[in-house]
Amino acid sequence: MALIKLNNQSITNITTSGFPSGSFLQVVSTTMTYPSSYTGAANTAYTVQSASSTDWATSITINQGNKILVQLNLNVAKAGDANTYYDLLYDVDGSGSYTNVAVGDSSGSRSRHTGNIRSYATSYNIEESTCCFLFTPTISGSTGVVRFKVNLTQRAGGNRQLLVNRTDTNNSEGGSVASSLTAMEIAA
């Protein structure tokens, strides 16, 4: 039987350089089902948790110069009417210095975030917000570990409660849902 080759290379010799620009090289994804809640004053950022005291995060190791296509599906409810924003942040090689993947342009006194989750004062409502961005992180070595996390910020006055992956109502009409974060390495 003849050896099957990909890009004229045997299976044992394939590297990421053997794929054309724009090829998907790898995909990592986390599905988060943990129901969490955050209560606090306006303009306070809360990192979404995947378990008690554990940040929800997805990491991908990519080659220098390659791009990442990142997609977030986030489900948030609110106890009361609170205008809520989220930020999709990334860090390279565990530096602890997180940067927003994307934010809106500066416009007057408006705050800058990745996206908005707006729901109304109903205890049965969960709003899904989805974003998808293609970007090239700055990596100093030949490879780098890019770690993503999500922050929530409520902008309404007073203390408001934000609920991830669950409704405010805890009965048979209420619900628990899942959120996901997916990162894909794309050849430069």
CSV table of C-alpha atoms in Angstrom, one decimal:
chain,number,residue,atom,x,y,z
A,1,MET,CA,0.0,0.0,0.0
A,2,ALA,CA,1.3,3.5,-0.9
A,3,LEU,CA,2.1,6.0,1.8
A,4,ILE,CA,-0.4,8.8,2.0
A,5,LYS,CA,1.3,12.2,2.0
A,6,LEU,CA,0.0,15.6,3.1
A,7,ASN,CA,1.6,18.6,1.4
A,8,ASN,CA,4.1,16.2,-0.1
A,9,GLN,CA,5.4,15.2,3.4
A,10,SER,CA,5.1,11.9,5.2
A,11,ILE,CA,2.9,12.0,8.3
A,12,THR,CA,6.0,11.9,10.6
A,13,ASN,CA,7.5,15.0,9.0
A,14,ILE,CA,4.5,17.4,9.1
A,15,THR,CA,5.2,20.7,10.8
A,16,THR,CA,3.0,23.8,11.0
A,17,SER,CA,5.2,25.3,8.3
A,18,GLY,CA,3.9,22.7,5.9
A,19,PHE,CA,0.4,24.2,6.0
A,20,PRO,CA,-0.7,27.1,3.8
A,21,SER,CA,-1.5,30.5,5.4
A,22,GLY,CA,-5.0,30.5,6.9
A,23,SER,CA,-5.0,26.8,7.8
A,24,PHE,CA,-6.5,25.8,11.2
A,25,LEU,CA,-3.6,24.2,13.1
A,26,GLN,CA,-5.3,23.4,16.4
A,27,VAL,CA,-8.5,24.0,18.4
A,28,VAL,CA,-8.9,24.1,22.2
A,29,SER,CA,-12.2,24.7,23.9
A,30,THR,CA,-13.6,24.7,27.4
A,31,THR,CA,-17.3,24.4,28.3
A,32,MET,CA,-18.1,26.0,31.6
A,33,THR,CA,-21.2,24.8,33.4
A,34,TYR,CA,-20.5,26.2,36.9
A,35,PRO,CA,-23.2,28.5,38.1
A,36,SER,CA,-21.6,31.6,39.7
A,37,SER,CA,-22.8,34.9,41.0
A,38,TYR,CA,-21.1,38.3,41.7
A,39,THR,CA,-22.5,41.1,43.7
A,40,GLY,CA,-21.0,44.5,44.0
A,41,ALA,CA,-20.9,48.2,43.3
A,42,ALA,CA,-21.0,49.7,39.8
A,43,ASN,CA,-17.8,49.7,37.8
A,44,THR,CA,-16.2,46.7,39.6
A,45,ALA,CA,-14.8,44.0,37.4
A,46,TYR,CA,-15.3,40.4,38.4
A,47,THR,CA,-13.4,37.5,36.8
A,48,VAL,CA,-15.8,34.7,35.8
A,49,GLN,CA,-15.1,31.6,37.8
A,50,SER,CA,-15.3,27.9,36.6
A,51,ALA,CA,-15.4,26.6,40.2
A,52,SER,CA,-15.2,28.1,43.6
A,53,SER,CA,-12.2,30.5,43.6
A,54,THR,CA,-10.9,29.2,40.2
A,55,ASP,CA,-10.8,31.5,37.2
A,56,TRP,CA,-12.5,30.2,34.0
A,57,ALA,CA,-9.7,30.1,31.5
A,58,THR,CA,-8.7,28.6,28.2
A,59,SER,CA,-5.0,28.3,27.1
A,60,ILE,CA,-3.5,27.6,23.8
A,61,THR,CA,0.2,27.3,22.8
A,62,ILE,CA,0.9,28.8,19.4
A,63,ASN,CA,3.9,29.5,17.2
A,64,GLN,CA,5.2,33.0,16.9
A,65,GLY,CA,3.5,35.0,14.1
A,66,ASN,CA,0.4,32.8,13.9
A,67,LYS,CA,-3.0,34.1,14.6
A,68,ILE,CA,-5.7,33.1,17.0
A,69,LEU,CA,-9.4,33.0,16.3
A,70,VAL,CA,-11.2,33.2,19.6
A,71,GLN,CA,-14.9,32.7,20.2
A,72,LEU,CA,-16.8,33.3,23.4
A,73,ASN,CA,-20.4,32.2,24.2
A,74,LEU,CA,-21.3,33.7,27.6
A,75,ASN,CA,-24.6,33.4,29.4
A,76,VAL,CA,-25.4,36.0,32.1
A,77,ALA,CA,-28.5,36.9,34.0
A,78,LYS,CA,-29.1,39.7,36.5
A,79,ALA,CA,-31.0,40.1,39.7
A,80,GLY,CA,-32.6,43.4,38.8
A,81,ASP,CA,-32.0,45.6,35.8
A,82,ALA,CA,-28.2,46.1,35.5
A,83,ASN,CA,-26.4,47.1,32.4
A,84,THR,CA,-23.5,44.7,32.2
A,85,TYR,CA,-20.3,44.6,30.0
A,86,TYR,CA,-17.8,41.9,29.5
A,87,ASP,CA,-14.1,41.9,28.6
A,88,LEU,CA,-12.4,39.0,26.9
A,89,LEU,CA,-8.8,39.2,28.1
A,90,TYR,CA,-5.5,37.4,27.2
A,91,ASP,CA,-2.1,37.0,28.8
A,92,VAL,CA,1.0,35.6,27.1
A,93,ASP,CA,3.3,33.1,28.9
A,94,GLY,CA,1.8,33.8,32.4
A,95,SER,CA,3.0,37.4,32.6
A,96,GLY,CA,0.0,38.3,34.7
A,97,SER,CA,-0.5,41.3,32.4
A,98,TYR,CA,-3.9,40.8,30.7
A,99,THR,CA,-4.9,42.7,27.6
A,100,ASN,CA,-8.3,43.1,26.0
A,101,VAL,CA,-8.7,41.1,22.8
A,102,ALA,CA,-10.8,43.9,21.4
A,103,VAL,CA,-12.7,47.0,22.7
A,104,GLY,CA,-14.7,49.7,21.1
A,105,ASP,CA,-13.2,53.1,20.2
A,106,SER,CA,-13.1,55.9,22.7
A,107,SER,CA,-16.3,58.0,22.5
A,108,GLY,CA,-17.0,60.7,25.0
A,109,SER,CA,-17.2,59.4,28.6
A,110,ARG,CA,-18.3,55.9,27.6
A,111,SER,CA,-16.5,52.9,29.0
A,112,ARG,CA,-14.6,50.6,26.6
A,113,HIS,CA,-15.3,46.9,26.6
A,114,THR,CA,-15.4,43.8,24.4
A,115,GLY,CA,-19.2,43.5,24.5
A,116,ASN,CA,-22.5,44.2,26.3
A,117,ILE,CA,-25.0,42.0,28.0
A,118,ARG,CA,-28.3,43.7,28.5
A,119,SER,CA,-31.2,41.9,30.2
A,120,TYR,CA,-34.3,43.2,31.8
A,121,ALA,CA,-35.7,42.9,35.3
A,122,THR,CA,-37.1,39.3,35.0
A,123,SER,CA,-35.9,36.5,37.2
A,124,TYR,CA,-36.3,34.0,34.4
A,125,ASN,CA,-34.1,35.7,31.8
A,126,ILE,CA,-30.6,34.7,30.7
A,127,GLU,CA,-28.9,36.6,28.0
A,128,GLU,CA,-26.4,35.0,25.7
A,129,SER,CA,-23.6,37.1,24.3
A,130,THR,CA,-21.3,35.8,21.6
A,131,CYS,CA,-18.1,37.4,20.2
A,132,CYS,CA,-15.5,36.2,17.7
A,133,PHE,CA,-12.2,37.9,17.0
A,134,LEU,CA,-9.1,37.2,14.9
A,135,PHE,CA,-5.8,38.6,16.3
A,136,THR,CA,-2.1,38.1,16.4
A,137,PRO,CA,-0.7,38.1,20.0
A,138,THR,CA,2.9,39.3,20.5
A,139,ILE,CA,5.0,36.4,21.4
A,140,SER,CA,8.7,36.8,22.3
A,141,GLY,CA,10.0,33.2,21.8
A,142,SER,CA,9.3,30.7,19.0
A,143,THR,CA,6.1,29.6,20.9
A,144,GLY,CA,4.0,31.1,23.5
A,145,VAL,CA,1.1,30.1,25.8
A,146,VAL,CA,-1.9,32.4,25.4
A,147,ARG,CA,-4.4,32.3,28.2
A,148,PHE,CA,-7.9,33.8,28.0
A,149,LYS,CA,-10.2,34.8,30.8
A,150,VAL,CA,-13.5,36.8,31.0
A,151,ASN,CA,-14.3,39.8,33.3
A,152,LEU,CA,-17.8,41.1,34.0
A,153,THR,CA,-18.6,44.7,35.0
A,154,GLN,CA,-22.0,46.1,35.9
A,155,ARG,CA,-22.5,49.8,35.2
A,156,ALA,CA,-25.8,50.5,37.0
A,157,GLY,CA,-25.7,52.3,40.3
A,158,GLY,CA,-25.9,50.5,43.6
A,159,ASN,CA,-25.1,46.8,44.4
A,160,ARG,CA,-26.4,44.5,41.6
A,161,GLN,CA,-26.0,40.8,41.3
A,162,LEU,CA,-24.7,39.2,38.1
A,163,LEU,CA,-25.4,35.5,37.6
A,164,VAL,CA,-23.4,33.3,35.1
A,165,ASN,CA,-25.0,30.1,33.7
A,166,ARG,CA,-28.2,30.3,35.7
A,167,THR,CA,-31.4,32.3,36.2
A,168,ASP,CA,-32.2,34.3,39.3
A,169,THR,CA,-35.3,32.1,39.9
A,170,ASN,CA,-34.6,28.7,41.5
A,171,ASN,CA,-37.6,26.6,40.5
A,172,SER,CA,-38.7,24.3,37.7
A,173,GLU,CA,-39.2,27.4,35.4
A,174,GLY,CA,-35.7,28.7,36.1
A,175,GLY,CA,-32.7,27.2,34.3
A,176,SER,CA,-29.0,26.4,34.3
A,177,VAL,CA,-27.0,26.7,31.1
A,178,ALA,CA,-23.5,26.4,29.8
A,179,SER,CA,-21.0,28.9,28.4
A,180,SER,CA,-18.0,28.1,26.1
A,181,LEU,CA,-14.6,29.6,25.2
A,182,THR,CA,-12.8,28.3,22.1
A,183,ALA,CA,-9.4,29.3,20.7
A,184,MET,CA,-8.0,28.2,17.3
A,185,GLU,CA,-4.5,28.6,16.0
A,186,ILE,CA,-4.3,29.8,12.4
A,187,ALA,CA,-1.2,29.6,10.3
A,188,ALA,CA,0.3,32.9,9.3
